[in-house]
């Protein structure tokens, strides 16, 4: 329940939740002396705020109104039915809405007292965390309440619409979020040895707008409670749709995760058939994302591109195992079956609507810029952009992976080879993007021994990888058969290279 | 509407026809009553505001999980209009129930027009239910003394007004649930109790948010006037948006599994369309056996993926018919498939169903092995059936296959599953599918 979103969440580029309230949670590591001092200071300030609130409430004209009981009960309900998404990483709760409404309904002291309620959820984490979180909520309420009252926000009734009231409420909304967010970010930064700025950037910033918007429902609640004379009934009626929105959101994000995992798993299952491309699809997906981001494609397109990368070889299942496992050179006929795999891949995925642009990427990922590729022989700009991206990523991963007929080439070597083939086989723009992207974020090639088939279906050695540019060249007619593969491994040096066609 | 797309026979069509008829009668009566009034439209300004709101709400209708079409904002606006007592501090809302129905029907028609033009007609039973529910609430509130009672309440008793309205809306939603259930029961031959539970569960979700918003619009319009419509639409809009995305990702998920289940076809392991046929037939059988919606979904996934274990075979089984291989091999393939699915970490129950599909429903002298889930039994039976029939429409071939399954009742196939399968197959054969 630490606020920090995991890299996994980032990878999925999950849309911002509607009301992601940063939840301070379990910090696990040993805290430094400075961190301990910081926590003590926050707790002390919180205690002062709470003590002051009790005194102020007791001395007010109408102390401890029944509405306070109602609001406390609502806050407790909101916390109790809080919805967590991403396995407890973000909590969705209507608490902040109730708190902000309390400012306008009963005033600052009542709102500060409300801080006790969400704090209770942290009792099970030990007294320090409980005290810290309670204090944090109280301080947030003091600051937000001060701003609201200071800017002339009315307490106990709005009496007609005024922009000033709305502004005062917005200020309270904003400050509550900022104070809470910064207090938590500080402690997370201590615990995880990160700069505060980085924590704020990953936790608070992405959800700020939606959070602010949700806070405004507090204003609506206050208006209905006070001016429409509905009291707590208003709260129940208005919080119900919001609660359901959070629920649906959490279901959505759960399904999205499940969907991702299912695709990845099924693709792995397909990979078991083709002995040595284990992990290939996943790495191609990573490489196409690098290229897409480098080209500054919108995040949505990058996402589709990633799917296209994952699924690009699904049609290889249609290639008979005996062809995939054949030793020595393929006949033209056998190569024809390999050339069919993009078509068969499309046949599998064509009904998955959201893939849309990915279809063309999958279908044409073996086209070449000079028009000598397959299945259609498209050339240059006629090749869909996704296909040009995948072609580069595909060859890159193939070259940096170990094959039984050659060892893996180093990343710089593979990139150089791609650059050499830019213009004829690959789109230079994509190659440049990959080169720049890999420099920026790095690349972890397939490591370890070549994948030796000790596999369920394993009967033979695999000699050829259809994604290997050198291999592809063998089947591209009228091309000078350059000794294009700088031989990184000994086999090609000493033996007559089996890849050079006889003709 | 129907929880799962199924092939409907006459019974389903009749009940939908009845709904449309009732809704049309209400619509015509409401419009006739409104135009025949001596003073014409009461408060045209208010009526127009709600008309616009309902049209927009109808236009941005959503399809919820289980292929249930819904127009949350439109329905909430219509309910708000039905329950309206005051509009702004000075205006009493004097429209009769006829006018409420007329405005609602007009709004629904306007909102549906762009969709119709684009060739996406609304689900007629869902639209009819919306009209019937709004009419019922409007008549219940405005044709009885309830409206006058609520309007006479002082400001500090607004909670009582809210109570009356909530009660009426709850009754309306209950009526909606009952109507939706009757459609599912008739169309898909699902047992009433199970269908009612499924529909009620679906209704409690978005339906309660719709009802709450309708009541709030009616109550807050007294002080906020026309502003209550856009302002109170916001929370519900957020809800609707979230639900739309949820239902979208579920649809996508299903599409993905349907598509990726074809890899065994493409790889030559199974006959084309086998997985899809087994899943459709399995769901239809399970529906009749009274499986709830959550179970149906897992069953559908498992049925689509039931042959995925064959990917690990080096040589495809001839025609992919697992029926033809020895039981030990069947079990091994099922186990491999379950292993693949379990890998995902999110489909464990689906994996279990796939794993147990190779087990007979009873062992030796025990009457019934309770550890075999119903879904596994269904897939076992339907898979064997499809291996024999392979999607053929030939009646004799289907009957032969069923007869063959009956011969396996003693040990292989669960009798109640075979019985339901035979019922579904005969129903489909009569309909020519």
Short mmCIF file of N, CA and C in Angstrom, two decimals, chain A residues 15-18 87 214 217 220 223-224 226-230 233-234 236-238 240-242 244-249 251-259 261-263 265-270 272-273 311 314-315 317-319 321 344-354 456-459, chain B residues 155-159 162 166 204-206 208-209 211-213 215-216 219-220 223-224 231-232 234-236 238-240 242-243 245-246 249-250 252-253 255-269 276 297 301 305 308 311-315 339-347:
data_model
loop_
_atom_site.label_atom_id
_atom_site.label_comp_id
_atom_site.label_asym_id
_atom_site.label_seq_id
_atom_site.Cartn_x
_atom_site.Cartn_y
_atom_site.Cartn_z
N UNK A 15 -4.46 3.76 -17.09
CA UNK A 15 -4.94 5.12 -16.95
C UNK A 15 -5.08 5.53 -15.49
N UNK A 16 -5.05 6.80 -15.29
CA UNK A 16 -5.08 7.32 -13.93
C UNK A 16 -6.40 6.97 -13.26
N UNK A 17 -6.35 6.43 -12.06
CA UNK A 17 -7.60 6.12 -11.38
C UNK A 17 -8.36 7.40 -11.03
N UNK A 18 -9.66 7.30 -10.88
CA UNK A 18 -10.47 8.50 -10.67
C UNK A 18 -10.14 9.23 -9.38
N UNK A 87 -3.44 -4.42 -6.34
CA UNK A 87 -2.93 -5.13 -5.16
C UNK A 87 -2.49 -4.16 -4.07
N UNK A 214 -12.49 15.15 -8.11
CA UNK A 214 -13.29 14.40 -7.14
C UNK A 214 -13.60 15.22 -5.91
N UNK A 217 -16.79 17.10 -5.67
CA UNK A 217 -18.02 16.44 -5.26
C UNK A 217 -18.32 16.74 -3.80
N UNK A 220 -20.53 19.69 -3.86
CA UNK A 220 -21.88 19.27 -4.22
C UNK A 220 -22.57 18.64 -3.02
N UNK A 223 -23.61 21.33 -0.57
CA UNK A 223 -24.79 22.08 -1.04
C UNK A 223 -26.06 21.27 -0.81
N UNK A 224 -26.01 20.00 -1.19
CA UNK A 224 -27.21 19.16 -1.03
C UNK A 224 -27.54 18.94 0.44
N UNK A 226 -26.76 20.95 3.03
CA UNK A 226 -27.21 22.16 3.72
C UNK A 226 -28.40 22.82 3.03
N UNK A 227 -28.17 23.28 1.80
CA UNK A 227 -29.17 24.13 1.16
C UNK A 227 -30.37 23.36 0.65
N UNK A 228 -30.15 22.08 0.23
CA UNK A 228 -31.29 21.30 -0.21
C UNK A 228 -31.96 20.62 0.98
N UNK A 229 -31.37 20.80 2.16
CA UNK A 229 -32.00 20.27 3.37
C UNK A 229 -32.04 18.75 3.43
N UNK A 230 -31.12 18.10 2.75
CA UNK A 230 -31.20 16.65 2.71
C UNK A 230 -30.39 15.96 3.81
N UNK A 233 -28.80 12.01 4.02
CA UNK A 233 -29.39 11.32 2.87
C UNK A 233 -28.63 11.72 1.60
N UNK A 234 -28.29 13.02 1.51
CA UNK A 234 -27.55 13.51 0.34
C UNK A 234 -26.25 12.75 0.18
N UNK A 236 -25.45 9.74 1.22
CA UNK A 236 -25.62 8.37 0.74
C UNK A 236 -25.92 8.35 -0.76
N UNK A 237 -26.79 9.26 -1.18
CA UNK A 237 -27.20 9.24 -2.57
C UNK A 237 -26.07 9.67 -3.51
N UNK A 238 -25.23 10.59 -3.06
CA UNK A 238 -24.19 11.09 -3.96
C UNK A 238 -22.95 10.18 -3.93
N UNK A 240 -22.95 6.97 -3.50
CA UNK A 240 -23.22 5.67 -4.11
C UNK A 240 -22.67 5.57 -5.54
N UNK A 241 -23.02 6.53 -6.43
CA UNK A 241 -22.47 6.44 -7.78
C UNK A 241 -20.94 6.51 -7.80
N UNK A 242 -20.39 7.36 -6.91
CA UNK A 242 -18.93 7.48 -6.90
C UNK A 242 -18.29 6.17 -6.45
N UNK A 244 -19.48 3.24 -6.75
CA UNK A 244 -19.60 2.26 -7.83
C UNK A 244 -18.61 2.55 -8.95
N UNK A 245 -18.35 3.84 -9.17
CA UNK A 245 -17.36 4.19 -10.19
C UNK A 245 -15.99 3.63 -9.80
N UNK A 246 -15.65 3.77 -8.52
CA UNK A 246 -14.36 3.23 -8.07
C UNK A 246 -14.34 1.71 -8.21
N UNK A 247 -15.47 1.12 -7.83
CA UNK A 247 -15.54 -0.34 -7.91
C UNK A 247 -15.30 -0.80 -9.35
N UNK A 248 -16.02 -0.17 -10.27
CA UNK A 248 -15.89 -0.56 -11.67
C UNK A 248 -14.47 -0.32 -12.15
N UNK A 249 -13.88 0.77 -11.63
CA UNK A 249 -12.51 1.06 -12.03
C UNK A 249 -11.56 -0.04 -11.56
N UNK A 251 -12.31 -3.11 -10.91
CA UNK A 251 -12.56 -4.30 -11.72
C UNK A 251 -11.85 -4.17 -13.06
N UNK A 252 -11.97 -2.99 -13.63
CA UNK A 252 -11.34 -2.73 -14.92
C UNK A 252 -9.84 -2.98 -14.85
N UNK A 253 -9.20 -2.41 -13.82
CA UNK A 253 -7.75 -2.55 -13.80
C UNK A 253 -7.35 -4.00 -13.55
N UNK A 254 -8.16 -4.70 -12.76
CA UNK A 254 -7.88 -6.12 -12.53
C UNK A 254 -7.99 -6.92 -13.81
N UNK A 255 -9.05 -6.66 -14.56
CA UNK A 255 -9.25 -7.38 -15.83
C UNK A 255 -8.14 -7.06 -16.80
N UNK A 256 -7.72 -5.79 -16.77
CA UNK A 256 -6.68 -5.39 -17.71
C UNK A 256 -5.39 -6.15 -17.46
N UNK A 257 -5.09 -6.28 -16.17
CA UNK A 257 -3.90 -7.02 -15.78
C UNK A 257 -4.03 -8.48 -16.21
N UNK A 258 -5.20 -9.05 -15.93
CA UNK A 258 -5.44 -10.45 -16.28
C UNK A 258 -5.30 -10.65 -17.78
N UNK A 259 -5.83 -9.69 -18.53
CA UNK A 259 -5.77 -9.76 -19.99
C UNK A 259 -4.32 -9.81 -20.47
N UNK A 261 -1.65 -10.66 -18.82
CA UNK A 261 -0.97 -11.90 -18.43
C UNK A 261 -1.40 -13.04 -19.32
N UNK A 262 -2.69 -13.06 -19.64
CA UNK A 262 -3.19 -14.16 -20.45
C UNK A 262 -2.56 -14.15 -21.83
N UNK A 263 -2.48 -12.97 -22.43
CA UNK A 263 -1.85 -12.89 -23.74
C UNK A 263 -0.40 -13.38 -23.67
N UNK A 265 0.99 -15.34 -21.59
CA UNK A 265 1.10 -16.77 -21.34
C UNK A 265 0.79 -17.58 -22.58
N UNK A 266 -0.27 -17.20 -23.27
CA UNK A 266 -0.63 -17.97 -24.46
C UNK A 266 0.45 -17.86 -25.53
N UNK A 267 1.07 -16.69 -25.60
CA UNK A 267 2.15 -16.54 -26.58
C UNK A 267 3.34 -17.42 -26.21
N UNK A 268 3.58 -17.51 -24.90
CA UNK A 268 4.65 -18.41 -24.47
C UNK A 268 4.35 -19.84 -24.88
N UNK A 269 3.08 -20.20 -24.75
CA UNK A 269 2.68 -21.56 -25.11
C UNK A 269 2.95 -21.80 -26.59
N UNK A 270 2.69 -20.77 -27.41
CA UNK A 270 2.95 -20.91 -28.84
C UNK A 270 4.45 -21.04 -29.08
N UNK A 272 6.62 -22.53 -27.35
CA UNK A 272 7.19 -23.84 -27.05
C UNK A 272 7.32 -24.67 -28.32
N UNK A 273 6.51 -24.35 -29.30
CA UNK A 273 6.55 -25.11 -30.54
C UNK A 273 7.83 -24.81 -31.32
N UNK A 311 2.59 -10.28 -30.53
CA UNK A 311 1.83 -11.25 -31.31
C UNK A 311 2.36 -11.48 -32.73
N UNK A 314 2.73 -15.14 -34.06
CA UNK A 314 1.79 -16.17 -33.62
C UNK A 314 1.45 -17.14 -34.75
N UNK A 315 1.57 -16.65 -35.99
CA UNK A 315 1.23 -17.51 -37.12
C UNK A 315 2.27 -18.58 -37.41
N UNK A 317 3.00 -20.90 -35.80
CA UNK A 317 2.46 -22.19 -35.39
C UNK A 317 2.00 -23.00 -36.59
N UNK A 318 1.66 -22.28 -37.65
CA UNK A 318 1.14 -22.98 -38.84
C UNK A 318 2.27 -23.60 -39.65
N UNK A 319 3.50 -23.24 -39.32
CA UNK A 319 4.62 -23.83 -40.04
C UNK A 319 4.89 -25.21 -39.44
N UNK A 321 6.29 -28.42 -37.81
CA UNK A 321 7.46 -28.58 -36.95
C UNK A 321 8.66 -29.08 -37.74
N UNK A 344 -1.05 -16.26 -41.57
CA UNK A 344 -1.72 -17.12 -40.60
C UNK A 344 -1.84 -16.44 -39.25
N UNK A 345 -0.84 -15.62 -38.92
CA UNK A 345 -0.90 -14.86 -37.66
C UNK A 345 -2.09 -13.92 -37.66
N UNK A 346 -2.26 -13.25 -38.78
CA UNK A 346 -3.39 -12.33 -38.89
C UNK A 346 -4.71 -13.08 -38.75
N UNK A 347 -4.73 -14.28 -39.31
CA UNK A 347 -5.94 -15.10 -39.24
C UNK A 347 -6.32 -15.36 -37.77
N UNK A 348 -5.30 -15.55 -36.94
CA UNK A 348 -5.58 -15.82 -35.53
C UNK A 348 -6.14 -14.58 -34.84
N UNK A 349 -5.52 -13.44 -35.06
CA UNK A 349 -5.85 -12.27 -34.22
C UNK A 349 -6.84 -11.30 -34.86
N UNK A 350 -7.30 -11.58 -36.07
CA UNK A 350 -8.05 -10.54 -36.79
C UNK A 350 -9.33 -10.10 -36.08
N UNK A 351 -9.87 -10.91 -35.18
CA UNK A 351 -11.11 -10.51 -34.51
C UNK A 351 -10.88 -9.71 -33.23
N UNK A 352 -9.62 -9.52 -32.86
CA UNK A 352 -9.36 -8.75 -31.65
C UNK A 352 -9.38 -7.27 -32.03
N UNK A 353 -10.52 -6.65 -31.77
CA UNK A 353 -10.78 -5.33 -32.32
C UNK A 353 -9.74 -4.28 -31.94
N UNK A 354 -9.34 -4.28 -30.67
CA UNK A 354 -8.50 -3.18 -30.22
C UNK A 354 -7.13 -3.20 -30.88
N UNK A 456 9.47 -30.34 -24.83
CA UNK A 456 8.41 -31.34 -25.01
C UNK A 456 8.41 -31.96 -26.40
N UNK A 457 8.70 -31.15 -27.38
CA UNK A 457 8.56 -31.67 -28.73
C UNK A 457 9.92 -31.97 -29.35
N UNK A 458 10.96 -31.78 -28.58
CA UNK A 458 12.28 -31.70 -29.15
C UNK A 458 12.78 -32.98 -29.80
N UNK A 459 13.04 -32.89 -31.06
CA UNK A 459 13.59 -34.04 -31.74
C UNK A 459 14.84 -33.66 -32.51
N UNK B 155 -39.60 22.11 4.51
CA UNK B 155 -38.19 22.00 4.13
C UNK B 155 -37.40 21.07 5.06
N UNK B 156 -37.73 21.08 6.35
CA UNK B 156 -36.92 20.25 7.25
C UNK B 156 -37.35 18.78 7.24
N UNK B 157 -38.27 18.43 6.37
CA UNK B 157 -38.64 17.01 6.26
C UNK B 157 -38.30 16.45 4.89
N UNK B 158 -37.28 17.04 4.30
CA UNK B 158 -36.91 16.61 2.95
C UNK B 158 -36.46 15.16 2.93
N UNK B 159 -35.92 14.70 4.05
CA UNK B 159 -35.46 13.32 4.08
C UNK B 159 -36.63 12.37 3.86
N UNK B 162 -37.25 12.21 0.29
CA UNK B 162 -36.25 11.33 -0.29
C UNK B 162 -36.63 9.87 -0.08
N UNK B 166 -37.08 7.20 -2.98
CA UNK B 166 -36.19 6.03 -3.06
C UNK B 166 -37.03 4.76 -3.11
N UNK B 204 -28.17 -4.18 -9.13
CA UNK B 204 -27.69 -3.52 -7.91
C UNK B 204 -26.51 -2.62 -8.23
N UNK B 205 -25.70 -3.00 -9.18
CA UNK B 205 -24.56 -2.16 -9.54
C UNK B 205 -24.99 -0.81 -10.06
N UNK B 206 -25.00 -0.68 -11.35
CA UNK B 206 -25.27 0.61 -11.96
C UNK B 206 -26.69 1.08 -11.66
N UNK B 208 -28.50 1.01 -9.01
CA UNK B 208 -28.67 1.78 -7.78
C UNK B 208 -28.12 3.20 -7.94
N UNK B 209 -27.02 3.31 -8.69
CA UNK B 209 -26.47 4.65 -8.93
C UNK B 209 -27.44 5.48 -9.77
N UNK B 211 -30.75 5.13 -9.89
CA UNK B 211 -31.88 5.48 -9.03
C UNK B 211 -31.52 6.63 -8.11
N UNK B 212 -30.34 6.54 -7.47
CA UNK B 212 -29.92 7.58 -6.53
C UNK B 212 -29.82 8.92 -7.24
N UNK B 213 -29.27 8.90 -8.45
CA UNK B 213 -29.12 10.15 -9.18
C UNK B 213 -30.48 10.72 -9.58
N UNK B 215 -33.31 10.41 -8.01
CA UNK B 215 -33.91 11.01 -6.80
C UNK B 215 -33.24 12.34 -6.48
N UNK B 216 -31.90 12.37 -6.57
CA UNK B 216 -31.18 13.61 -6.25
C UNK B 216 -31.52 14.73 -7.22
N UNK B 219 -34.83 16.11 -6.15
CA UNK B 219 -34.77 16.86 -4.89
C UNK B 219 -33.99 18.16 -5.04
N UNK B 220 -32.89 18.12 -5.77
CA UNK B 220 -32.03 19.31 -5.83
C UNK B 220 -32.55 20.33 -6.83
N UNK B 223 -33.85 23.66 -5.52
CA UNK B 223 -33.01 24.83 -5.25
C UNK B 223 -32.12 25.19 -6.41
N UNK B 224 -31.64 24.20 -7.15
CA UNK B 224 -30.66 24.50 -8.20
C UNK B 224 -31.31 24.74 -9.55
N UNK B 231 -25.04 19.22 -13.06
CA UNK B 231 -24.20 19.01 -11.87
C UNK B 231 -24.34 17.59 -11.35
N UNK B 232 -25.58 17.12 -11.23
CA UNK B 232 -25.76 15.78 -10.67
C UNK B 232 -25.46 14.68 -11.68
N UNK B 234 -22.71 14.56 -13.14
CA UNK B 234 -21.26 14.30 -13.12
C UNK B 234 -20.86 13.01 -12.40
N UNK B 235 -21.33 12.81 -11.15
CA UNK B 235 -20.94 11.54 -10.52
C UNK B 235 -21.40 10.33 -11.33
N UNK B 236 -22.62 10.39 -11.83
CA UNK B 236 -23.13 9.25 -12.58
C UNK B 236 -22.37 9.07 -13.88
N UNK B 238 -19.26 9.69 -14.30
CA UNK B 238 -18.02 9.01 -13.90
C UNK B 238 -18.28 7.52 -13.75
N UNK B 239 -19.40 7.19 -13.10
CA UNK B 239 -19.75 5.78 -12.90
C UNK B 239 -19.94 5.08 -14.24
N UNK B 240 -20.72 5.72 -15.09
CA UNK B 240 -21.01 5.15 -16.39
C UNK B 240 -19.72 4.93 -17.18
N UNK B 242 -16.68 4.52 -15.98
CA UNK B 242 -15.92 3.40 -15.41
C UNK B 242 -16.52 2.07 -15.84
N UNK B 243 -17.84 1.98 -15.80
CA UNK B 243 -18.49 0.73 -16.18
C UNK B 243 -18.26 0.42 -17.66
N UNK B 245 -15.70 1.21 -19.40
CA UNK B 245 -14.35 0.69 -19.60
C UNK B 245 -14.22 -0.74 -19.08
N UNK B 246 -14.88 -0.98 -17.96
CA UNK B 246 -14.86 -2.32 -17.39
C UNK B 246 -15.46 -3.31 -18.38
N UNK B 249 -13.14 -3.83 -21.41
CA UNK B 249 -11.96 -4.70 -21.25
C UNK B 249 -12.42 -6.16 -21.14
N UNK B 250 -13.60 -6.38 -20.57
CA UNK B 250 -14.08 -7.76 -20.50
C UNK B 250 -14.36 -8.31 -21.89
N UNK B 252 -12.95 -7.25 -24.62
CA UNK B 252 -11.66 -7.43 -25.27
C UNK B 252 -11.00 -8.74 -24.83
N UNK B 253 -11.09 -8.99 -23.54
CA UNK B 253 -10.49 -10.19 -22.97
C UNK B 253 -11.09 -11.43 -23.65
N UNK B 255 -12.63 -11.55 -26.55
CA UNK B 255 -12.20 -11.56 -27.95
C UNK B 255 -10.81 -12.15 -28.07
N UNK B 256 -9.92 -11.72 -27.17
CA UNK B 256 -8.54 -12.19 -27.23
C UNK B 256 -8.49 -13.69 -27.03
N UNK B 257 -9.22 -14.19 -26.03
CA UNK B 257 -9.15 -15.63 -25.78
C UNK B 257 -9.79 -16.39 -26.94
N UNK B 258 -10.88 -15.86 -27.46
CA UNK B 258 -11.51 -16.51 -28.62
C UNK B 258 -10.52 -16.60 -29.76
N UNK B 259 -9.81 -15.49 -30.00
CA UNK B 259 -8.88 -15.48 -31.13
C UNK B 259 -7.69 -16.38 -30.88
N UNK B 260 -7.09 -16.22 -29.71
CA UNK B 260 -5.88 -17.00 -29.46
C UNK B 260 -6.19 -18.48 -29.33
N UNK B 261 -7.45 -18.80 -29.01
CA UNK B 261 -7.79 -20.23 -28.95
C UNK B 261 -7.71 -20.85 -30.34
N UNK B 262 -7.71 -20.01 -31.36
CA UNK B 262 -7.61 -20.53 -32.72
C UNK B 262 -6.21 -20.99 -33.08
N UNK B 263 -5.23 -20.73 -32.22
CA UNK B 263 -3.87 -21.15 -32.59
C UNK B 263 -3.80 -22.65 -32.81
N UNK B 264 -4.63 -23.41 -32.09
CA UNK B 264 -4.58 -24.86 -32.31
C UNK B 264 -5.15 -25.22 -33.68
N UNK B 265 -6.13 -24.44 -34.16
CA UNK B 265 -6.64 -24.67 -35.52
C UNK B 265 -5.54 -24.37 -36.53
N UNK B 266 -4.94 -23.18 -36.36
CA UNK B 266 -3.93 -22.73 -37.31
C UNK B 266 -2.74 -23.69 -37.32
N UNK B 267 -2.41 -24.21 -36.16
CA UNK B 267 -1.29 -25.13 -36.07
C UNK B 267 -1.63 -26.53 -36.56
N UNK B 268 -2.86 -26.74 -36.97
CA UNK B 268 -3.25 -28.04 -37.49
C UNK B 268 -3.53 -29.08 -36.41
N UNK B 269 -3.70 -28.61 -35.17
CA UNK B 269 -3.95 -29.56 -34.10
C UNK B 269 -5.43 -29.91 -33.99
N UNK B 276 -14.41 -22.83 -30.70
CA UNK B 276 -15.53 -21.89 -30.68
C UNK B 276 -16.86 -22.63 -30.56
N UNK B 297 -18.78 -17.60 -17.42
CA UNK B 297 -17.63 -16.94 -18.01
C UNK B 297 -16.40 -17.85 -17.93
N UNK B 301 -14.25 -19.53 -21.11
CA UNK B 301 -12.79 -19.47 -21.29
C UNK B 301 -12.20 -20.87 -21.36
N UNK B 305 -10.23 -22.79 -24.46
CA UNK B 305 -8.81 -23.16 -24.31
C UNK B 305 -8.62 -24.65 -24.03
N UNK B 308 -5.62 -26.41 -25.62
CA UNK B 308 -4.36 -25.69 -25.70
C UNK B 308 -3.18 -26.60 -25.36
N UNK B 311 -0.74 -28.08 -27.99
CA UNK B 311 0.40 -27.37 -28.55
C UNK B 311 1.71 -28.04 -28.18
N UNK B 312 1.70 -28.76 -27.07
CA UNK B 312 2.94 -29.37 -26.62
C UNK B 312 3.20 -30.71 -27.31
N UNK B 313 2.28 -31.17 -28.12
CA UNK B 313 2.49 -32.44 -28.82
C UNK B 313 3.38 -32.21 -30.03
N UNK B 314 4.29 -33.14 -30.30
CA UNK B 314 5.13 -32.94 -31.48
C UNK B 314 4.36 -33.31 -32.73
N UNK B 315 3.51 -34.31 -32.64
CA UNK B 315 2.71 -34.67 -33.80
C UNK B 315 1.24 -34.47 -33.48
N UNK B 339 -1.52 -26.58 -17.21
CA UNK B 339 -0.23 -26.00 -16.82
C UNK B 339 0.01 -24.67 -17.55
N UNK B 340 -0.29 -24.67 -18.83
CA UNK B 340 -0.13 -23.45 -19.61
C UNK B 340 -1.01 -22.34 -19.04
N UNK B 341 -2.28 -22.68 -18.78
CA UNK B 341 -3.22 -21.66 -18.33
C UNK B 341 -2.85 -21.16 -16.93
N UNK B 342 -2.41 -22.09 -16.09
CA UNK B 342 -2.06 -21.71 -14.73
C UNK B 342 -0.89 -20.71 -14.72
N UNK B 343 -0.05 -20.86 -15.69
CA UNK B 343 1.10 -19.97 -15.86
C UNK B 343 0.69 -18.49 -15.79
N UNK B 344 -0.50 -18.20 -16.32
CA UNK B 344 -0.96 -16.81 -16.37
C UNK B 344 -1.19 -16.26 -14.97
N UNK B 345 -1.46 -17.14 -14.01
CA UNK B 345 -1.63 -16.68 -12.63
C UNK B 345 -2.96 -16.04 -12.34
N UNK B 346 -3.80 -15.86 -13.35
CA UNK B 346 -5.08 -15.19 -13.11
C UNK B 346 -6.26 -16.06 -13.50
N UNK B 347 -5.99 -17.24 -14.01
CA UNK B 347 -7.09 -18.08 -14.51
C UNK B 347 -7.05 -19.46 -13.85
#
